[in-house]
Tab-separated table of C-alpha atoms in Angstrom:
chain	number	residue	atom	x	y	z
A	1	MET	CA	189.530	180.178	121.227
A	2	ASP	CA	192.927	180.397	122.540
A	3	VAL	CA	195.586	177.686	122.599
A	4	ASP	CA	198.667	177.585	124.782
A	5	ILE	CA	201.353	175.176	123.352
A	6	GLY	CA	204.117	176.301	126.025
A	7	ASN	CA	204.004	172.954	127.844
A	8	ALA	CA	204.602	171.134	124.725
A	9	LEU	CA	207.888	172.819	124.878
A	10	LYS	CA	211.039	171.112	126.244
A	11	ALA	CA	208.852	167.964	127.303
A	12	GLN	CA	209.637	164.296	126.600
A	13	PRO	CA	208.857	164.000	123.461
A	14	GLY	CA	208.775	167.696	122.986
A	15	LEU	CA	209.297	170.372	120.828
A	16	THR	CA	211.741	173.850	121.009
A	17	GLU	CA	210.847	177.214	119.625
A	18	GLY	CA	213.432	176.445	116.713
A	19	THR	CA	211.414	173.384	115.917
A	20	LEU	CA	208.336	175.527	115.684
A	21	ASP	CA	210.375	178.178	113.389
A	22	ARG	CA	211.422	175.510	110.986
A	23	LEU	CA	207.810	174.048	110.885
A	24	ASP	CA	206.181	177.425	110.262
A	25	GLY	CA	207.288	177.371	106.617
A	26	ARG	CA	205.604	174.092	106.149
A	27	VAL	CA	202.408	175.456	107.623
A	28	ALA	CA	202.438	178.430	105.484
A	29	ALA	CA	202.735	176.148	102.285
A	30	ALA	CA	199.749	173.739	103.839
A	31	HIS	CA	197.594	177.093	104.476
A	32	ASP	CA	197.995	177.855	100.823
A	33	ARG	CA	196.790	174.410	99.729
A	34	ILE	CA	193.830	174.592	102.113
A	35	ALA	CA	192.906	178.026	100.985
A	36	ARG	CA	193.049	176.867	97.289
A	37	GLY	CA	190.908	173.659	98.343
A	38	MET	CA	188.337	175.912	100.208
A	39	ALA	CA	188.157	178.445	97.097
A	40	ALA	CA	187.695	175.701	94.378
A	41	ASP	CA	185.031	174.062	96.983
A	42	GLU	CA	187.000	170.765	96.747
A	43	PHE	CA	185.929	167.631	98.184
A	44	GLY	CA	186.901	167.981	101.969
A	45	TYR	CA	188.269	171.179	101.821
A	46	ALA	CA	184.591	172.336	101.321
A	47	SER	CA	183.918	171.411	104.853
A	48	LEU	CA	185.816	174.702	105.754
A	49	ASN	CA	183.414	176.595	103.989
A	50	LEU	CA	180.532	175.517	105.803
A	51	PRO	CA	179.972	178.580	108.048
A	52	GLU	CA	179.400	180.605	104.987
A	53	THR	CA	177.523	178.167	102.837
A	54	ALA	CA	175.324	176.745	105.361
A	55	ASP	CA	171.827	177.897	105.243
A	56	PRO	CA	170.177	178.347	108.422
A	57	VAL	CA	167.065	179.500	106.985
A	58	ALA	CA	166.227	176.655	105.099
A	59	ILE	CA	167.248	174.409	108.410
A	60	ARG	CA	164.668	176.291	110.098
A	61	ALA	CA	162.059	175.971	107.401
A	62	ALA	CA	162.401	172.331	107.366
A	63	VAL	CA	162.058	171.902	111.573
A	64	GLU	CA	159.092	174.384	111.598
A	65	PRO	CA	156.533	171.633	111.104
A	66	PHE	CA	157.264	169.989	114.282
A	67	ASP	CA	155.507	172.629	116.774
A	68	GLU	CA	157.125	172.270	120.151
A	69	PRO	CA	158.263	168.402	120.519
A	70	ALA	CA	159.027	166.740	123.721
A	71	ALA	CA	161.916	165.072	122.062
A	72	VAL	CA	164.148	164.430	118.960
A	73	LEU	CA	165.647	161.241	118.213
A	74	THR	CA	168.624	161.265	115.511
A	75	VAL	CA	168.866	157.861	113.717
A	76	GLY	CA	172.406	158.059	112.269
A	77	ILE	CA	176.277	156.759	113.021
A	78	GLY	CA	179.510	158.131	113.288
A	79	GLY	CA	179.401	161.543	111.949
A	80	SER	CA	175.764	161.582	111.047
A	81	ALA	CA	175.302	161.819	114.665
A	82	LEU	CA	178.197	163.002	116.826
A	83	GLY	CA	178.078	166.400	115.720
A	84	ALA	CA	174.513	166.999	116.402
A	85	ALA	CA	174.907	165.136	120.011
A	86	THR	CA	177.931	167.398	120.537
A	87	LEU	CA	175.778	170.375	120.476
A	88	ALA	CA	172.956	168.872	122.143
A	89	ASP	CA	174.833	167.747	125.166
A	90	ALA	CA	176.664	170.964	125.403
A	91	LEU	CA	173.696	173.074	125.588
A	92	GLU	CA	170.817	172.955	127.422
A	93	SER	CA	167.182	172.745	126.082
A	94	ASP	CA	163.587	171.936	127.161
A	95	VAL	CA	163.680	169.487	124.058
A	96	ASP	CA	165.386	166.216	125.150
A	97	ALA	CA	167.602	164.877	122.397
A	98	TYR	CA	168.356	161.256	121.898
A	99	PHE	CA	170.770	159.363	119.405
A	100	LEU	CA	170.267	155.858	117.907
A	101	ASP	CA	173.973	155.398	116.729
A	102	ASN	CA	174.446	151.774	117.253
A	103	VAL	CA	172.373	148.624	116.446
A	104	ASP	CA	172.526	146.944	119.951
A	105	PRO	CA	169.022	145.553	120.235
A	106	ASP	CA	168.795	146.085	124.212
A	107	ALA	CA	169.750	149.409	123.669
A	108	VAL	CA	167.313	150.228	121.126
A	109	ASP	CA	164.346	148.319	122.744
A	110	ALA	CA	165.100	150.214	125.824
A	111	LEU	CA	165.358	153.768	124.184
A	112	LEU	CA	162.110	153.384	122.471
A	113	ALA	CA	160.443	152.217	125.180
A	114	ASP	CA	160.872	155.266	127.401
A	115	LEU	CA	160.378	157.842	124.381
A	116	PRO	CA	156.947	159.568	124.391
A	117	LEU	CA	156.802	158.788	120.547
A	118	ALA	CA	153.652	160.894	119.957
A	119	ASP	CA	155.799	164.052	120.842
A	120	THR	CA	158.944	162.788	119.340
A	121	VAL	CA	160.627	164.048	115.983
A	122	VAL	CA	162.527	161.184	114.545
A	123	ASN	CA	165.640	162.746	112.486
A	124	VAL	CA	166.966	160.137	109.963
A	125	VAL	CA	170.383	161.169	108.735
A	126	SER	CA	172.435	159.218	105.860
A	127	ARG	CA	173.910	160.667	102.930
A	128	SER	CA	173.630	157.716	100.805
A	129	GLY	CA	170.591	156.772	102.228
A	130	THR	CA	171.782	153.290	102.336
A	131	THR	CA	173.750	152.939	105.514
A	132	ALA	CA	172.942	149.539	106.939
A	133	GLU	CA	172.847	150.500	110.800
A	134	THR	CA	170.739	153.749	110.061
A	135	LEU	CA	168.271	152.193	107.852
A	136	ALA	CA	167.730	149.038	109.982
A	137	ASN	CA	167.202	151.265	113.240
A	138	PHE	CA	164.922	153.461	111.262
A	139	LEU	CA	162.656	150.451	110.342
A	140	VAL	CA	162.605	149.534	113.826
A	141	VAL	CA	161.593	153.102	115.090
A	142	ARG	CA	159.004	153.388	112.138
A	143	GLU	CA	157.531	150.020	113.395
A	144	ALA	CA	157.375	151.199	116.945
A	145	MET	CA	155.660	154.360	115.967
A	146	ASP	CA	153.153	152.368	113.980
A	147	ALA	CA	152.569	150.324	117.096
A	148	ALA	CA	152.028	152.752	119.293
A	149	GLY	CA	149.456	154.265	116.730
A	150	VAL	CA	151.516	157.465	115.844
A	151	ASP	CA	151.806	158.371	112.366
A	152	TRP	CA	155.689	158.374	111.379
A	153	THR	CA	155.003	160.640	108.377
A	154	ASP	CA	153.953	163.405	110.715
A	155	ARG	CA	156.958	163.150	113.034
A	156	THR	CA	159.823	162.480	110.334
A	157	LEU	CA	162.741	164.254	109.203
A	158	VAL	CA	165.174	163.135	106.515
A	159	THR	CA	168.763	164.523	106.221
A	160	THR	CA	170.033	162.741	102.943
A	161	GLY	CA	171.701	163.420	99.554
A	162	GLU	CA	170.299	164.049	96.227
A	163	ALA	CA	169.496	160.402	95.601
A	164	GLY	CA	169.050	157.202	97.180
A	165	ASN	CA	166.691	155.131	99.701
A	166	LEU	CA	165.793	157.727	102.119
A	167	ARG	CA	165.307	160.700	99.601
A	168	ARG	CA	162.826	158.529	97.731
A	169	LEU	CA	161.205	157.602	100.859
A	170	ALA	CA	160.874	161.403	101.534
A	171	GLU	CA	159.471	162.001	98.083
A	172	ALA	CA	157.088	159.146	98.418
A	173	HIS	CA	155.531	160.568	101.746
A	174	ASP	CA	156.228	164.216	101.446
A	175	LEU	CA	158.557	164.539	104.307
A	176	PRO	CA	160.483	167.469	105.195
A	177	ALA	CA	164.124	166.871	103.727
A	178	LEU	CA	167.439	168.479	104.325
A	179	ASP	CA	170.482	168.208	101.631
A	180	VAL	CA	173.635	166.591	103.164
A	181	PRO	CA	176.260	169.343	101.412
A	182	GLU	CA	178.298	168.014	98.469
A	183	GLY	CA	182.325	167.280	99.440
A	184	VAL	CA	181.723	167.203	103.041
A	185	PRO	CA	182.771	163.981	104.537
A	186	GLY	CA	180.497	163.236	107.608
A	187	ARG	CA	182.966	163.739	110.291
A	188	PHE	CA	183.168	167.288	109.083
A	189	SER	CA	179.654	167.989	108.613
A	190	VAL	CA	178.782	169.421	112.371
A	191	LEU	CA	178.185	173.097	110.942
A	192	SER	CA	175.924	171.823	108.205
A	193	THR	CA	172.366	170.529	108.083
A	194	VAL	CA	173.586	167.255	109.545
A	195	GLY	CA	174.772	168.802	112.738
A	196	LEU	CA	172.472	171.871	112.956
A	197	ALA	CA	169.014	170.345	112.458
A	198	VAL	CA	168.960	169.035	116.011
A	199	ALA	CA	170.212	172.293	117.237
A	200	ALA	CA	167.422	174.095	115.529
A	201	ILE	CA	164.705	171.683	117.016
A	202	GLN	CA	165.830	172.296	120.319
A	203	GLY	CA	165.860	176.093	119.787
A	204	HIS	CA	169.461	176.886	119.803
A	205	ASP	CA	170.720	179.777	117.908
A	206	VAL	CA	171.927	178.152	114.945
A	207	GLU	CA	173.339	181.706	113.364
A	208	ALA	CA	175.499	181.821	116.529
A	209	VAL	CA	176.894	178.614	115.743
A	210	LEU	CA	177.751	179.738	112.140
A	211	ALA	CA	178.983	182.818	113.680
A	212	GLY	CA	181.230	181.221	115.893
A	213	GLY	CA	182.616	179.006	112.944
A	214	ARG	CA	183.259	182.182	110.797
A	215	ASP	CA	185.365	183.465	113.733
A	216	GLY	CA	187.440	180.320	113.177
A	217	MET	CA	187.486	180.820	109.586
A	218	ASP	CA	188.930	184.279	110.140
A	219	ALA	CA	191.376	183.074	112.569
A	220	LEU	CA	193.380	181.107	110.075
A	221	ALA	CA	196.433	182.468	108.763
A	222	GLY	CA	199.852	181.463	107.059
A	223	SER	CA	201.557	181.246	110.331
A	224	LEU	CA	200.928	178.846	113.288
A	225	TYR	CA	202.200	181.828	115.572
A	226	GLU	CA	199.045	183.713	114.210
A	227	SER	CA	196.261	180.908	114.101
A	228	PRO	CA	194.943	179.062	117.154
A	229	ALA	CA	193.918	176.136	114.984
A	230	TYR	CA	197.155	175.753	113.153
A	231	ALA	CA	199.149	176.414	116.230
A	232	TYR	CA	197.197	173.208	117.821
A	233	GLY	CA	197.578	171.048	114.425
A	234	ALA	CA	201.027	171.641	113.986
A	235	THR	CA	202.025	171.018	117.527
A	236	ALA	CA	200.093	167.870	117.621
A	237	TYR	CA	201.652	166.692	114.314
A	238	ALA	CA	205.298	167.596	115.241
A	239	LEU	CA	204.830	165.811	118.669
A	240	ALA	CA	203.668	162.664	116.699
A	241	GLU	CA	206.539	162.754	114.692
A	242	ARG	CA	208.624	162.323	118.041
A	243	GLY	CA	206.504	159.589	119.309
A	244	ALA	CA	203.815	161.180	120.981
A	245	LEU	CA	201.289	158.668	119.131
A	246	THR	CA	198.375	158.985	121.720
A	247	ASN	CA	196.507	162.288	122.091
A	248	ALA	CA	194.590	162.268	125.165
A	249	PHE	CA	191.820	164.527	124.870
A	250	MET	CA	190.477	166.054	128.081
A	251	PRO	CA	187.878	168.596	128.756
A	252	TYR	CA	187.193	170.241	131.934
A	253	ALA	CA	183.220	170.568	131.936
A	254	GLU	CA	181.064	167.720	131.475
A	255	SER	CA	178.896	169.392	128.877
A	256	LEU	CA	181.882	168.892	126.461
A	257	GLU	CA	182.186	165.298	127.180
A	258	THR	CA	180.671	164.383	123.821
A	259	PHE	CA	182.876	167.001	122.187
A	260	ALA	CA	185.605	164.551	123.194
A	261	GLU	CA	183.924	161.881	121.234
A	262	TRP	CA	183.456	163.933	118.354
A	263	PHE	CA	187.285	164.838	118.496
A	264	ALA	CA	188.137	161.127	118.552
A	265	GLN	CA	186.182	160.284	115.431
A	266	LEU	CA	187.535	163.303	113.491
A	267	TRP	CA	191.174	162.749	114.702
A	268	ALA	CA	191.212	158.601	114.036
A	269	GLU	CA	189.102	158.453	111.083
A	270	SER	CA	191.091	161.637	109.213
A	271	LEU	CA	194.730	160.621	110.031
A	272	GLY	CA	195.067	156.943	110.567
A	273	LYS	CA	196.262	156.262	107.135
A	274	ASP	CA	199.511	154.509	105.759
A	275	GLY	CA	200.902	153.546	109.400
A	276	LEU	CA	200.702	157.179	110.511
A	277	GLY	CA	198.361	158.977	112.914
A	278	GLN	CA	197.939	159.907	116.469
A	279	THR	CA	195.436	157.893	118.717
A	280	PRO	CA	192.685	159.806	120.491
A	281	ALA	CA	192.086	158.712	124.070
A	282	ARG	CA	188.808	160.151	125.437
A	283	ALA	CA	188.995	161.531	129.160
A	284	LEU	CA	187.184	164.132	131.452
A	285	GLY	CA	188.224	166.125	133.914
A	286	ALA	CA	188.277	166.157	136.943
A	287	THR	CA	186.992	162.716	136.891
A	288	ASP	CA	189.760	161.076	134.996
A	289	GLN	CA	192.408	162.617	137.140
A	290	HIS	CA	191.269	159.633	139.332
A	291	SER	CA	191.511	156.997	136.348
A	292	GLN	CA	193.766	157.714	133.704
A	293	LEU	CA	196.249	160.573	134.727
A	294	GLN	CA	198.523	157.890	136.560
A	295	LEU	CA	199.307	156.673	133.085
A	296	TYR	CA	199.727	159.775	131.267
A	297	ARG	CA	202.200	161.134	133.924
A	298	ALA	CA	204.081	157.976	134.767
A	299	GLY	CA	203.529	155.538	131.642
A	300	PRO	CA	205.333	155.315	128.595
A	301	ALA	CA	206.595	158.695	127.243
A	302	ASP	CA	204.111	158.516	124.210
A	303	LYS	CA	201.380	161.134	124.886
A	304	LEU	CA	200.073	164.445	124.253
A	305	VAL	CA	197.696	165.631	126.610
A	306	THR	CA	195.029	168.243	125.646
A	307	LEU	CA	193.243	169.889	128.082
A	308	VAL	CA	190.114	172.190	127.148
A	309	ARG	CA	188.000	174.139	129.248
A	310	PRO	CA	185.643	177.209	129.266
A	311	THR	CA	187.070	180.357	131.237
A	312	GLU	CA	183.570	181.349	132.098
A	313	ARG	CA	180.671	179.218	133.496
A	314	ALA	CA	178.138	179.022	136.107
A	315	ASP	CA	179.220	178.089	139.674
A	316	ALA	CA	178.094	176.542	143.085
A	317	PRO	CA	179.455	177.668	146.323
A	318	ILE	CA	180.551	175.084	148.771
A	319	PRO	CA	179.238	175.273	152.169
A	320	GLU	CA	181.173	175.948	155.143
A	321	THR	CA	181.776	172.849	157.253
A	322	ASP	CA	183.447	172.108	160.700
A	323	LEU	CA	184.353	168.580	159.727
A	324	GLU	CA	188.091	168.198	160.342
A	325	GLY	CA	190.464	168.656	157.424
A	326	LEU	CA	187.753	170.175	155.087
A	327	SER	CA	187.473	173.411	156.540
A	328	TYR	CA	189.831	174.837	153.540
A	329	LEU	CA	186.794	173.933	151.347
A	330	GLY	CA	184.165	176.121	152.965
A	331	GLY	CA	183.785	179.309	151.407
A	332	SER	CA	185.018	178.279	148.002
A	333	SER	CA	183.164	176.925	145.168
A	334	LEU	CA	182.845	173.975	142.918
A	335	GLY	CA	184.108	176.168	140.042
A	336	ASP	CA	187.168	177.008	142.296
A	337	LEU	CA	187.780	173.268	142.743
A	338	LEU	CA	187.522	172.602	139.201
A	339	ASP	CA	189.861	175.351	138.377
A	340	ALA	CA	192.189	174.036	140.890
A	341	GLU	CA	192.338	170.720	139.807
A	342	PHE	CA	192.762	171.713	136.339
A	343	ALA	CA	195.818	173.760	137.025
A	344	ALA	CA	196.999	170.678	139.157
A	345	THR	CA	196.663	168.300	136.131
A	346	GLU	CA	198.445	170.914	133.943
A	347	ALA	CA	201.429	171.200	136.367
A	348	SER	CA	201.658	167.755	137.231
A	349	LEU	CA	201.866	166.756	133.516
A	350	ALA	CA	204.323	169.498	133.061
A	351	ALA	CA	206.586	168.508	135.967
A	352	ALA	CA	206.661	164.688	134.575
A	353	ASP	CA	207.841	166.338	131.044
A	354	VAL	CA	204.782	165.129	129.530
A	355	PRO	CA	203.813	167.328	126.392
A	356	ASN	CA	200.077	169.143	127.341
A	357	VAL	CA	198.479	172.037	125.129
A	358	ARG	CA	195.475	174.102	126.676
A	359	ILE	CA	192.844	175.149	124.479
A	360	GLU	CA	190.477	177.553	126.089
A	361	ILE	CA	187.159	178.943	124.821
A	362	ASP	CA	185.156	181.892	126.745
A	363	ARG	CA	181.987	179.769	127.575
A	364	VAL	CA	179.810	176.857	126.460
A	365	ASP	CA	177.353	178.713	124.267
A	366	GLU	CA	176.742	178.316	120.722
A	367	ARG	CA	179.313	180.955	119.224
A	368	SER	CA	181.825	179.448	121.398
A	369	LEU	CA	181.156	175.885	120.193
A	370	GLY	CA	181.206	176.770	116.582
A	371	GLU	CA	184.463	178.534	116.702
A	372	LEU	CA	185.877	175.103	118.759
A	373	LEU	CA	184.635	172.716	116.022
A	374	PHE	CA	185.676	174.689	113.270
A	375	GLY	CA	189.168	175.239	114.926
A	376	MET	CA	189.465	171.317	115.366
A	377	GLU	CA	188.395	170.771	111.897
A	378	ALA	CA	190.868	173.088	110.651
A	379	ALA	CA	193.489	171.651	113.110
A	380	CYS	CA	193.063	168.256	111.596
A	381	VAL	CA	193.056	169.372	108.103
A	382	LEU	CA	196.518	171.112	108.616
A	383	TYR	CA	197.857	167.858	110.364
A	384	GLY	CA	196.873	165.887	107.584
A	385	GLU	CA	198.580	168.319	105.122
A	386	LEU	CA	201.690	168.275	106.928
A	387	ALA	CA	201.810	164.337	107.272
A	388	SER	CA	200.705	163.895	103.705
A	389	VAL	CA	197.837	161.629	104.202
A	390	SER	CA	194.486	161.393	102.657
A	391	THR	CA	192.798	163.388	105.490
A	392	PHE	CA	189.288	163.096	103.772
A	393	THR	CA	188.891	159.469	102.908
A	394	GLN	CA	188.089	156.400	105.016
A	395	PRO	CA	189.055	153.251	103.320
A	396	ALA	CA	189.533	151.054	106.327
A	397	VAL	CA	185.814	152.157	107.359
A	398	GLU	CA	184.281	151.310	103.681
A	399	TRP	CA	185.927	147.947	103.915
A	400	GLY	CA	184.345	147.062	107.023
A	401	LYS	CA	180.882	148.375	105.678
A	402	LYS	CA	181.290	145.933	102.430
A	403	ALA	CA	181.942	143.225	104.568
A	404	ALA	CA	178.833	143.578	107.137
A	405	ARG	CA	176.636	144.110	103.940
A	406	GLY	CA	177.851	141.020	102.257
A	407	LEU	CA	177.456	139.008	105.373
A	408	LEU	CA	173.895	140.050	105.458
A	409	GLY	CA	173.398	139.198	101.836
A	410	GLY	CA	173.264	142.620	100.540
A	411	GLY	CA	175.733	141.910	97.653
A	412	ASP	CA	178.818	140.045	96.544
A	413	PHE	CA	181.630	141.619	98.154
A	414	PRO	CA	185.224	139.952	98.705
A	415	GLU	CA	185.559	141.846	102.043
A	416	ALA	CA	182.780	139.272	103.264
A	417	GLU	CA	184.593	136.288	102.329
A	418	ALA	CA	187.528	137.522	104.199
A	419	VAL	CA	185.651	137.102	107.552
A	420	ALA	CA	185.516	133.153	106.921
A	421	ASP	CA	189.422	133.273	107.031
A	422	LYS	CA	189.359	134.126	111.016
A	423	ARG	CA	192.141	132.441	112.901
A	424	GLU	CA	190.709	130.615	115.957
A	425	PHE	CA	192.695	129.658	119.069
A	426	ARG	CA	189.734	128.924	121.657
A	427	ILE	CA	190.407	128.703	125.370
A	428	ASP	CA	187.197	126.749	126.846
């Protein structure tokens, strides 16, 4: 992974090399704290140990009973699904991957109606085993399999904590089960059983993903000038302190579109605390040059634009044409065009003094993805250290969970009572 922060200098808002020099001492102190947390396997910091602590052998053993499935359906929400979806959408496989990460009844019904349930592995993921959305969807899936004459116990994999409803279900029905690692928040769990089980079912090289993560670990250092991940995290933090409170995250590879969704959860849920944080905005190059770039370039000066691309990719030639005004396209390729669009966007932003950062990986494969995912996690943790926020907690999310559970009769929670206090001002 390579990070170029040149266009974050002398922008508006922007940084100077002097700013970075002054910040670098704080990066060194933050790195020491992160290293201590990793060494002690502390909550949250344990996430950055996953490239070494995750067990690919156990993952492969758990999925081995599901021989040559047509599809895998993950039932989970948030970090229990997005990491696996990022890998599945980035890498090609003959095994189709689907994700039930919402409880919209129309979407659930439509998906189940199209799935070949007899040839589908159901991967249900919840650390607590009590997540309302996940358990509700799993009950619906289980009923659909029963109705189709499919023995759901033959097609279900459970990924959960040491105790809880799902653990008891797995024990009662002798289901293959994987452990959610201790001390790892869901949004940081992609390089664990949570994110890698689907990759294994799809036939991807899980060891290569973890090797990429180890590449990212090896690149951590006590200076932002020596660590791409820390360079990105420190730059994003410093720009946010100067008013760049939106981070428009824009990969130039359609296979990385879900990666932008994963990044949005990581950044928002980890850093949005105490009135601080940077709001992630998801975009896709070159598509969103035609929809969002106008705002990024000419709107309020409150944005960092993060551009992500692989430097190697498959290509497709553009046929020659005699159409007037289009002859310049013939003889080039779609890859050439996408690269030109990338360069044009980068230059357009720089010309308008909009800070932007370029992140490049070699290619979209298992190893590069592992390094990229780890790098963004490390960048996020560094940002949290510099901002002095509680990176690994999510109190606002927990508040909403309690409110929803109380409304459904799942307990007596004061958060549910607050729903009745909603102000109304209806316009009919």
